[in-house]
PDB file of C-alpha atoms and ligand atoms in Angstrom:
ATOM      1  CA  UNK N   3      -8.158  68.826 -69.405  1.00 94.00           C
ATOM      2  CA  UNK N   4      -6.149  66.860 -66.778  1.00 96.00           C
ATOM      3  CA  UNK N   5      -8.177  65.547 -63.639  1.00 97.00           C
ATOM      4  CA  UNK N   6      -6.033  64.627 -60.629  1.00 97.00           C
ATOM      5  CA  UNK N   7      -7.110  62.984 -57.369  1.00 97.00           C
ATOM      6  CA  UNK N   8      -5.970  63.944 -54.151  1.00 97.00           C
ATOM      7  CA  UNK N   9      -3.937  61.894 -51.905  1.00 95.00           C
ATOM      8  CA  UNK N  10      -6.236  60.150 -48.928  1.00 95.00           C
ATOM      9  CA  UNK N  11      -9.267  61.115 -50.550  1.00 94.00           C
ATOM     10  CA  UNK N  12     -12.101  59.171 -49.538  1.00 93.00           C
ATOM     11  CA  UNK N  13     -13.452  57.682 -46.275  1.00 93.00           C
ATOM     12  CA  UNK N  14     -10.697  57.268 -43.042  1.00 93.00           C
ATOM     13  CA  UNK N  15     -10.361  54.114 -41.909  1.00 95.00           C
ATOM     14  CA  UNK N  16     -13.032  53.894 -39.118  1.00 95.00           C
ATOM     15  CA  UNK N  17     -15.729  55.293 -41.490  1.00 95.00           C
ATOM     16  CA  UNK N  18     -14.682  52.922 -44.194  1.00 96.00           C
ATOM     17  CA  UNK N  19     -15.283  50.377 -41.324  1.00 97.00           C
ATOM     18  CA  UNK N  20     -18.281  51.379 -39.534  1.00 97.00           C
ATOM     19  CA  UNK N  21     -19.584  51.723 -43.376  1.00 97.00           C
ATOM     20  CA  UNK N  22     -18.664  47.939 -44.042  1.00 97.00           C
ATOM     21  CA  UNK N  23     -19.969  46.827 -40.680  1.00 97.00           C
ATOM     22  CA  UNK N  24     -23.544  48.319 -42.419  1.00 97.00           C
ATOM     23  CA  UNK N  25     -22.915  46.577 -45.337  1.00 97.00           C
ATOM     24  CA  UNK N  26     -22.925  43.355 -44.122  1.00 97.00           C
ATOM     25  CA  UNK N  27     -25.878  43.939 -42.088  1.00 96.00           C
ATOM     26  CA  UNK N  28     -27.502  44.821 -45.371  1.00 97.00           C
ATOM     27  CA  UNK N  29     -26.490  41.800 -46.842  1.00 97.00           C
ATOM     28  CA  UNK N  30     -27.646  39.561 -44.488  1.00 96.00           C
ATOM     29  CA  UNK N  31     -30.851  41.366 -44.275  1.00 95.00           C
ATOM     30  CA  UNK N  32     -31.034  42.711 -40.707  1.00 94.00           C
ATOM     31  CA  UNK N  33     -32.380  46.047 -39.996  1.00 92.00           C
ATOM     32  CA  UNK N  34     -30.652  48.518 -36.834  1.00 94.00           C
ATOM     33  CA  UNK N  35     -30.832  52.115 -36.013  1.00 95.00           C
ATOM     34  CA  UNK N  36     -27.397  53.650 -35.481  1.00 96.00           C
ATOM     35  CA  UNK N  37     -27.396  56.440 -32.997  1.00 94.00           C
ATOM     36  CA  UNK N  38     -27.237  59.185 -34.829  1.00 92.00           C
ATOM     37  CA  UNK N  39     -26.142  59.509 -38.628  1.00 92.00           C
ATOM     38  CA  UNK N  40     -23.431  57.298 -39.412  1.00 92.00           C
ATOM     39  CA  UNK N  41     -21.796  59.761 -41.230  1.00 91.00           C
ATOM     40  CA  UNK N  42     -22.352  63.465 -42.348  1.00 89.00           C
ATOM     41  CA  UNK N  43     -23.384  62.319 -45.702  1.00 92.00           C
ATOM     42  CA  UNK N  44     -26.709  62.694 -46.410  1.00 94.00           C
ATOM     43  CA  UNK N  45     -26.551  60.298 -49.547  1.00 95.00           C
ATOM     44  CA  UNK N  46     -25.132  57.568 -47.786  1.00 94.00           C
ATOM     45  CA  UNK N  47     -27.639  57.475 -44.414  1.00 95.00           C
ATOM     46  CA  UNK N  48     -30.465  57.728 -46.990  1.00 96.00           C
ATOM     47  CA  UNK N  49     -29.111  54.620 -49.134  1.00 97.00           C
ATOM     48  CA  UNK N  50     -28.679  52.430 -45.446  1.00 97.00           C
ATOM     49  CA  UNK N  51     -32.078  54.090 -44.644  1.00 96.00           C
ATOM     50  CA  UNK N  52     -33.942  52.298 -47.508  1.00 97.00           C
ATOM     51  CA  UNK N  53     -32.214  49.349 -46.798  1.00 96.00           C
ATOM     52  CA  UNK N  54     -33.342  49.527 -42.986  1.00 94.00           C
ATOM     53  CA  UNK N  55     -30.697  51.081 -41.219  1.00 95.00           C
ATOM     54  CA  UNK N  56     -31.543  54.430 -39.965  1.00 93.00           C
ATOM     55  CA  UNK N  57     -30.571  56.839 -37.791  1.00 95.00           C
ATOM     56  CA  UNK N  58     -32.129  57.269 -34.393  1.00 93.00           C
ATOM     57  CA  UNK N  59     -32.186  59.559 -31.455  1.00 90.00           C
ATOM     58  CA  UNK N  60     -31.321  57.588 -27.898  1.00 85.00           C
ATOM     59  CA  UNK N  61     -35.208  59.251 -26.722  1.00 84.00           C
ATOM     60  CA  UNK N  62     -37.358  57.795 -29.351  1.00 86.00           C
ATOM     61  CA  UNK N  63     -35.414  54.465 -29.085  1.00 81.00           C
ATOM     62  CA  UNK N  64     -38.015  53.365 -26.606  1.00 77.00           C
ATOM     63  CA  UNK N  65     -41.141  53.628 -29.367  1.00 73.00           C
ATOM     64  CA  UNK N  66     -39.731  51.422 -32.133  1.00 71.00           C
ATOM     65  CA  UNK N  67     -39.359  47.900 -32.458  1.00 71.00           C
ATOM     66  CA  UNK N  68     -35.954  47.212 -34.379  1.00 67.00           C
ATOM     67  CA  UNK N  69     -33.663  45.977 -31.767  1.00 85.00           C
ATOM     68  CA  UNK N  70     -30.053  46.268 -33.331  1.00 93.00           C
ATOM     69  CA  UNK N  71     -28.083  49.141 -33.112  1.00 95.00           C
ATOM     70  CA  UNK N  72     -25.160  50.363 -34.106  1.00 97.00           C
ATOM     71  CA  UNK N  73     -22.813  52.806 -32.409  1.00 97.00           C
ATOM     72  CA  UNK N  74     -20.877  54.998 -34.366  1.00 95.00           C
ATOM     73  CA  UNK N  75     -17.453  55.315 -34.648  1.00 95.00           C
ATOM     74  CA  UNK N  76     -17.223  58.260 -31.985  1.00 94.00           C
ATOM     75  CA  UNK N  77     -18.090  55.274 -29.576  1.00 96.00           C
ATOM     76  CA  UNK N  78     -20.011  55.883 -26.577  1.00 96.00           C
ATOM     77  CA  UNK N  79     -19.881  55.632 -22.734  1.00 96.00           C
ATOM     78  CA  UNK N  80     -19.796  52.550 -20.870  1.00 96.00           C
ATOM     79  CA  UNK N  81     -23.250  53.929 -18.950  1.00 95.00           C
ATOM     80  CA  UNK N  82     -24.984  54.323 -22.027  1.00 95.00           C
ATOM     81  CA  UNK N  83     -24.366  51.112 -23.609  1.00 95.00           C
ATOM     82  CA  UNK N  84     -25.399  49.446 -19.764  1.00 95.00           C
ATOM     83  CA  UNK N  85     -28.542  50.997 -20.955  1.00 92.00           C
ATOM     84  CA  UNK N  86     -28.487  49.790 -23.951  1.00 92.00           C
ATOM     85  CA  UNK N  87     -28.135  46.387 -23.107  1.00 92.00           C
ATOM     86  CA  UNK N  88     -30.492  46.814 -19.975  1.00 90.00           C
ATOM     87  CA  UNK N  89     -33.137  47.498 -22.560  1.00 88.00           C
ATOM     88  CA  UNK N  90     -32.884  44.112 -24.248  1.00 89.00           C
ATOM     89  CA  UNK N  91     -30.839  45.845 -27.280  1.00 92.00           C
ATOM     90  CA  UNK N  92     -28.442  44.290 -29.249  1.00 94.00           C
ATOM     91  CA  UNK N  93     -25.443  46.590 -29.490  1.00 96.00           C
ATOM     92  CA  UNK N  94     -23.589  46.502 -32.582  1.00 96.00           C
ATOM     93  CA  UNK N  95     -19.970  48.163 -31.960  1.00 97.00           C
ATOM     94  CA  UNK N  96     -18.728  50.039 -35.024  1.00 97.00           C
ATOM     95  CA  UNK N  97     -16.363  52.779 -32.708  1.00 97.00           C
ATOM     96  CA  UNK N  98     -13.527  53.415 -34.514  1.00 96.00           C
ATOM     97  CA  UNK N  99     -10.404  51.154 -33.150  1.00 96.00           C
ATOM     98  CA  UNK N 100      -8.330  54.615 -32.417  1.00 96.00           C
ATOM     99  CA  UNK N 101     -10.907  56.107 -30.277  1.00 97.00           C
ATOM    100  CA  UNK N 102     -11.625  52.437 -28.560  1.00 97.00           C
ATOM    101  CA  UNK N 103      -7.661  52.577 -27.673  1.00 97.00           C
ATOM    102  CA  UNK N 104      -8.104  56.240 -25.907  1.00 98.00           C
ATOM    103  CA  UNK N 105     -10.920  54.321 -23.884  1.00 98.00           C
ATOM    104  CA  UNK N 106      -8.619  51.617 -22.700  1.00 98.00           C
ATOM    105  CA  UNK N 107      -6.037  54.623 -21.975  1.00 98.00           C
ATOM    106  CA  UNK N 108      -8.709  56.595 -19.984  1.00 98.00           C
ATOM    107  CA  UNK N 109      -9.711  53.257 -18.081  1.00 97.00           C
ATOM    108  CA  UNK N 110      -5.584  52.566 -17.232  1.00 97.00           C
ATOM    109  CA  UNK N 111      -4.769  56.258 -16.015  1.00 97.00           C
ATOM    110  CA  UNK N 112      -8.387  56.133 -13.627  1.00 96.00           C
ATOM    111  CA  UNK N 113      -7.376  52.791 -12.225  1.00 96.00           C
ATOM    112  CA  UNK N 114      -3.636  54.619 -11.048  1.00 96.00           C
ATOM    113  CA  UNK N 115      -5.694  56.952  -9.356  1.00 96.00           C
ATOM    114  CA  UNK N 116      -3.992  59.912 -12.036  1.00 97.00           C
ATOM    115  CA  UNK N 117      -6.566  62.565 -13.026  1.00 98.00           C
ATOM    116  CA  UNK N 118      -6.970  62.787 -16.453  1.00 98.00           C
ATOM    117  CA  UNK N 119      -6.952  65.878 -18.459  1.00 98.00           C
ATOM    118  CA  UNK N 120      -8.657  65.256 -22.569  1.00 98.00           C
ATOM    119  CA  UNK N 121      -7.696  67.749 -24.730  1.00 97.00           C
ATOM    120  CA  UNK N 122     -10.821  68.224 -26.918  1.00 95.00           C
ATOM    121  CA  UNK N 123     -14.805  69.822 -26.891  1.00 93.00           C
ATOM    122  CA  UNK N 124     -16.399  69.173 -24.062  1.00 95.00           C
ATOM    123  CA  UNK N 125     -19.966  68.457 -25.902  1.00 93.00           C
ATOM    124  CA  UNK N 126     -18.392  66.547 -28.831  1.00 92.00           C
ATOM    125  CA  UNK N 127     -19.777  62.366 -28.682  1.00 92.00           C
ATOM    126  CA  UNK N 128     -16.485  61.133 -28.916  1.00 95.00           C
ATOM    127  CA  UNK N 129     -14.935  63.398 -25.416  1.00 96.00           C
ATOM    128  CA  UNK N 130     -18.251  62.746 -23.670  1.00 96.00           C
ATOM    129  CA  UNK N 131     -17.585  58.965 -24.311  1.00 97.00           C
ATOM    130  CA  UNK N 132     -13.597  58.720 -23.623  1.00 98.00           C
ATOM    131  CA  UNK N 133     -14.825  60.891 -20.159  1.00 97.00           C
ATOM    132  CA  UNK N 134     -17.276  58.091 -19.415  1.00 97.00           C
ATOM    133  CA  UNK N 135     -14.380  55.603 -19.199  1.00 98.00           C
ATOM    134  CA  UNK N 136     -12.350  57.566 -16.596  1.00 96.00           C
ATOM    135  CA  UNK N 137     -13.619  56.847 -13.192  1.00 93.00           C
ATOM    136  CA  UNK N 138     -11.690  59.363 -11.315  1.00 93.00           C
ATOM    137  CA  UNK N 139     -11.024  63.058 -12.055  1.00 96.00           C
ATOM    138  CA  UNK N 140     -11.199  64.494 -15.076  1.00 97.00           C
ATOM    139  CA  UNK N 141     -11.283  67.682 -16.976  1.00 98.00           C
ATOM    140  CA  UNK N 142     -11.707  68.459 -20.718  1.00 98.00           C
ATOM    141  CA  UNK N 143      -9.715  71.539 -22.136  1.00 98.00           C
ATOM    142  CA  UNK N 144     -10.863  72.981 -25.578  1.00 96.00           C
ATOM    143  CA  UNK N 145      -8.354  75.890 -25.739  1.00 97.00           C
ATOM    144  CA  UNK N 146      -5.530  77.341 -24.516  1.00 97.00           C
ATOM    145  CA  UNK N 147      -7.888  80.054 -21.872  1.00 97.00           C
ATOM    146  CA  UNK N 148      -9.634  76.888 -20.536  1.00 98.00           C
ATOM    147  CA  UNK N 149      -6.141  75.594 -20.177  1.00 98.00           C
ATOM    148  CA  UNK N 150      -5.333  78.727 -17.825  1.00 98.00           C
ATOM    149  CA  UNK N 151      -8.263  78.438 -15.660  1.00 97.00           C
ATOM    150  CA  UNK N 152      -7.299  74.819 -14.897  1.00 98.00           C
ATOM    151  CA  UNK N 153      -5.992  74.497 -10.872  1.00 97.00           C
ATOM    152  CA  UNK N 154      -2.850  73.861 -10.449  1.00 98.00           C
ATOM    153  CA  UNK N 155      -2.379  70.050  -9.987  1.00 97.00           C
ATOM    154  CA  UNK N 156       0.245  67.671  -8.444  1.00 97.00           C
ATOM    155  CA  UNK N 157       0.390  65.031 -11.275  1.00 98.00           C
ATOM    156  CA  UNK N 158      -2.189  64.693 -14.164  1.00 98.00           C
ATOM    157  CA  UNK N 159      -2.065  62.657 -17.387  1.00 98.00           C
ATOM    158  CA  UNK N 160      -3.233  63.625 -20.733  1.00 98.00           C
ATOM    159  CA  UNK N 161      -5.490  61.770 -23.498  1.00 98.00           C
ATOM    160  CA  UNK N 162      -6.168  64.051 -27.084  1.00 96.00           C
ATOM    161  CA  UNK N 163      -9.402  63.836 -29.094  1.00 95.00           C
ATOM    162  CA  UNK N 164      -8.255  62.092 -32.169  1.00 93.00           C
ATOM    163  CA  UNK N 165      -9.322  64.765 -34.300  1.00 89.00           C
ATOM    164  CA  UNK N 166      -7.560  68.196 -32.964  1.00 88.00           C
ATOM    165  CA  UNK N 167      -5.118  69.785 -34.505  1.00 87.00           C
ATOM    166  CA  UNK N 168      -0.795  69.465 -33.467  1.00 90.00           C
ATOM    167  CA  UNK N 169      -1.355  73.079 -32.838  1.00 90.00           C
ATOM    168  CA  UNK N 170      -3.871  73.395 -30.484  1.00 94.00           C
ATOM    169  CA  UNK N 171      -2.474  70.610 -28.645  1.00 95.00           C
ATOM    170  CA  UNK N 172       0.909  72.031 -28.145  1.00 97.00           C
ATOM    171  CA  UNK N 173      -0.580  75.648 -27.384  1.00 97.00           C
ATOM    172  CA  UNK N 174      -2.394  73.766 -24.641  1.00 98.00           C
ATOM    173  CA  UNK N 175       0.302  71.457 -23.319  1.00 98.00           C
ATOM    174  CA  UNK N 176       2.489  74.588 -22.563  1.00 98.00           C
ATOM    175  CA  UNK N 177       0.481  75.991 -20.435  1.00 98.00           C
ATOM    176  CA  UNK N 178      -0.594  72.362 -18.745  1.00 98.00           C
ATOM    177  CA  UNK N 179       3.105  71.500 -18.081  1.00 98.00           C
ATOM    178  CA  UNK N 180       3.310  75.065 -15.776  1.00 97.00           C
ATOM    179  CA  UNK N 181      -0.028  73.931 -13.607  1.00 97.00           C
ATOM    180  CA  UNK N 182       1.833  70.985 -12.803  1.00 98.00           C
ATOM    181  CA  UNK N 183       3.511  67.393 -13.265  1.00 98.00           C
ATOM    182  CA  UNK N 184       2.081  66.118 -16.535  1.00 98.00           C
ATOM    183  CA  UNK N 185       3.274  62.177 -15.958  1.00 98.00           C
ATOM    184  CA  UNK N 186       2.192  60.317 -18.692  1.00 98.00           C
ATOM    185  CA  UNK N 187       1.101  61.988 -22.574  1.00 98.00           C
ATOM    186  CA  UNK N 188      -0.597  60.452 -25.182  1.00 98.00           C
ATOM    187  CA  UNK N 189      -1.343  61.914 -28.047  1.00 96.00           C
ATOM    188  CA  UNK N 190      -3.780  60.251 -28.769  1.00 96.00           C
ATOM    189  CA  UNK N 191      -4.356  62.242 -32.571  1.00 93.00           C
ATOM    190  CA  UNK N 192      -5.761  60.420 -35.512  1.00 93.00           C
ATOM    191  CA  UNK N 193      -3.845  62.150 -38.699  1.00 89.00           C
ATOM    192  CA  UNK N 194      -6.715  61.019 -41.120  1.00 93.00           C
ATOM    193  CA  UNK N 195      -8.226  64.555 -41.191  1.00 89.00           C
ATOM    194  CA  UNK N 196      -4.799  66.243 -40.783  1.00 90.00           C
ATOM    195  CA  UNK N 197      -3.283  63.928 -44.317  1.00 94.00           C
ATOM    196  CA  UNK N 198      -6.421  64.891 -46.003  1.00 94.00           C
ATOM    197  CA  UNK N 199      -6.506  68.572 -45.562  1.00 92.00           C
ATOM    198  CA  UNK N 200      -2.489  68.514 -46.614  1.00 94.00           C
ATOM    199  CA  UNK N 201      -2.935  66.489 -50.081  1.00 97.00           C
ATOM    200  CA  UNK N 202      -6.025  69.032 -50.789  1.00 96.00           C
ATOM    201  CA  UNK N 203      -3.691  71.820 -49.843  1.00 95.00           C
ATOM    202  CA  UNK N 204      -0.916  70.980 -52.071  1.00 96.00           C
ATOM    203  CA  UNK N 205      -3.726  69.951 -54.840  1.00 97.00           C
ATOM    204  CA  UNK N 206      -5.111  73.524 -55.137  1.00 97.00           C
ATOM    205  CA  UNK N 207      -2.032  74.484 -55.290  1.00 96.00           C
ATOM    206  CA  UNK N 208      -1.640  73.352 -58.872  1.00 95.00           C
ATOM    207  CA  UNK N 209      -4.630  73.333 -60.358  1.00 96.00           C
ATOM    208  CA  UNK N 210      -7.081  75.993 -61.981  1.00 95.00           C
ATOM    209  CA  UNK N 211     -10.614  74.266 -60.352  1.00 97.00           C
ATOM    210  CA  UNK N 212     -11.198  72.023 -57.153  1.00 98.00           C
ATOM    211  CA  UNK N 213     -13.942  69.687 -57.035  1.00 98.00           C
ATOM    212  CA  UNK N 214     -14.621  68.980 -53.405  1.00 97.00           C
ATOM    213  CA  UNK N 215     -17.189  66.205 -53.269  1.00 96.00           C
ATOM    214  CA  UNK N 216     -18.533  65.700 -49.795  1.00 94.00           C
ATOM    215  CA  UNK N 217     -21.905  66.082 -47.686  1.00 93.00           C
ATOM    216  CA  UNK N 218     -22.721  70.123 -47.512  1.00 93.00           C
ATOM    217  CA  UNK N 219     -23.269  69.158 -43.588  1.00 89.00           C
ATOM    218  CA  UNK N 220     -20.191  67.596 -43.282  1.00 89.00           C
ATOM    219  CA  UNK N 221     -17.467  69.900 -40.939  1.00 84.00           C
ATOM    220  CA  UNK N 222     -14.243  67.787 -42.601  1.00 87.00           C
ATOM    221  CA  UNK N 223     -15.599  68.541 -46.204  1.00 92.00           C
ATOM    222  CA  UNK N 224     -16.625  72.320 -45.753  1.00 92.00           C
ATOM    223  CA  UNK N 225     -13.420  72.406 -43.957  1.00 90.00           C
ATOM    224  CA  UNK N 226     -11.827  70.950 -47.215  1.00 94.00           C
ATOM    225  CA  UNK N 227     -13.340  73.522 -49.373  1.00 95.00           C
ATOM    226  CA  UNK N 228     -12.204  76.823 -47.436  1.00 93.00           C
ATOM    227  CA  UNK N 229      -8.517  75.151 -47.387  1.00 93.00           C
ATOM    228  CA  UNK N 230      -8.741  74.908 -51.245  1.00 96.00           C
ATOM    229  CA  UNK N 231     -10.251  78.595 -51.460  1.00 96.00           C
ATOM    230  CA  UNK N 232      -7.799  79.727 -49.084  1.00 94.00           C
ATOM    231  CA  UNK N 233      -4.801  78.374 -51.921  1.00 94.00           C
ATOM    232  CA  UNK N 234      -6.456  80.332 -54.590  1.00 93.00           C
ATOM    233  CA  UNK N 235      -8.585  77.693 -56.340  1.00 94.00           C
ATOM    234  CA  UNK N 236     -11.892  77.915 -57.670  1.00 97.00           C
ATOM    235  CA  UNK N 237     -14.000  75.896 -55.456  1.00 98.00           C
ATOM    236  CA  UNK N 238     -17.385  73.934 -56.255  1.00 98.00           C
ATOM    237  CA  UNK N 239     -18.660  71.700 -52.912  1.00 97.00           C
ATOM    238  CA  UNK N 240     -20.127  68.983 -54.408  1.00 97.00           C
ATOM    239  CA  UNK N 241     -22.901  67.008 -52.917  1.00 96.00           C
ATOM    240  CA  UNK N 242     -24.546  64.987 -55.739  1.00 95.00           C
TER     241      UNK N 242
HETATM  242 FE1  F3S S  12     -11.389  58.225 -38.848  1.00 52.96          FE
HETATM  243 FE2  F3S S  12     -10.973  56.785 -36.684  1.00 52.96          FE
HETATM  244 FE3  F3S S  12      -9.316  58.671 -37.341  1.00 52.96          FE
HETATM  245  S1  F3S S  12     -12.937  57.488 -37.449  1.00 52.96           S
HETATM  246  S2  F3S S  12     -10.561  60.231 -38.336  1.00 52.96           S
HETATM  247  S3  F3S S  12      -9.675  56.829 -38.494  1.00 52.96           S
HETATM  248  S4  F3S S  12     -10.023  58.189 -35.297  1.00 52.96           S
END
């Protein structure tokens, strides 16, 4: 029997991060909440949970007495870590570089007085924290029929969740680029997700069985598994 390992399997490089930013806390013994599970793997929260870093909700931060936290790598909104801080907590930053860079971008196109169109969902942590750094208009698209009901505009700029697809951003774009003067694009994609679900693609392509190890309540890994059904593998979703 021949076992091969996809391409880009493993953590992306802002979990692999945020995880070692953990890991040193654990070695130098302080405990911190992170808002919300650091990552959908159950596994891994409980193994930082024994070790005194566990998740928290923002409401029941007021009740308990550790006073690190640690923001995941979705990052937050400037608001909420003023709030943060205004409680007397010490904010540990573990937001993935690539979404702190659409921040920065959101921050530039506000201060030009552009609006600023995001191309992602609206109720996702990472849009509702790239919104909180624009300071003047801004809408969030999730699909090309929001895209249609957007007014027409004079001149707009666009930012992209890091985690949509090419496709959904270009079905999008056309219609943007008929409401008006789209002046400045970034596309602002991370191809993590995109590299991984290619290499397990190509994998199941070739091989009889497709182990896809990953938390059951993790989107990227169930994602992972259909792809690999999809190619006519037989599938097992792995947790433990
Ligand atoms: Fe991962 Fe950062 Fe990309 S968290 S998916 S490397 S935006």
């Amino acid at each position: 029997m021949k076992i091969y390992i996809a391409d880009y399997s493993g953590f992306c490089f802002g979990v692999k991060r945020a995880v070692g930013i953990l890991e040193n806390m654990v070695k130098n013994g302080e405990e911190a909440y992170t808002l919300g599970p650091i990552i959908h793997n159950p596994q891994v929260v409980e193994y930082f949970t024994q070790k005194g870093i566990k998740p928290i909700e923002l409401n029941d931060l007021d009740s308990e007495r550790k006073r690190n936290v640690v923001i995941r790598t979705h990052g937050i909104e400037p608001g909420l870590e003023k709030l943060l801080k205004d409680k007397g907590i010490n904010v540990i930053d573990a937001t993935c570089p690539f979404v702190k860079r659409v921040h920065k971008i959101a921050e530039e196109i506000s201060k030009k007085g552009l609006m600023l169109i995001i191309i992602g969902e609206k109720d996702h942590p990472e849009v509702i924290g790239i919104k909180g750094h624009c300071f003047g208009k801004c809408v969030v698209v999730e699909n090309k029929s929001e895209a249609e009901k957007v007014d027409n505009f004079d001149k707009a700029a666009v930012v992209v969740q890091t985690t949509q697809t090419q496709e959904n951003v270009d079905k999008i774009m056309e219609i943007l680029n008929q409401k008006g003067e789209i002046v400045e694009f970034y596309n602002t994609r991370c191809d993590a997700t995109a590299k991984r679900q290619d290499a397990a693609k190509k994998l199941a392509k070739m091989v009889d069985v497709m182990l896809v190890i990953g938390g059951k309540n993790s989107a990227n890994t169930n994602k992972l598994a259909v792809i690999c059904e999809k190619e006519g593998a037989r599938v097992y979703h792995i947790e433990t």
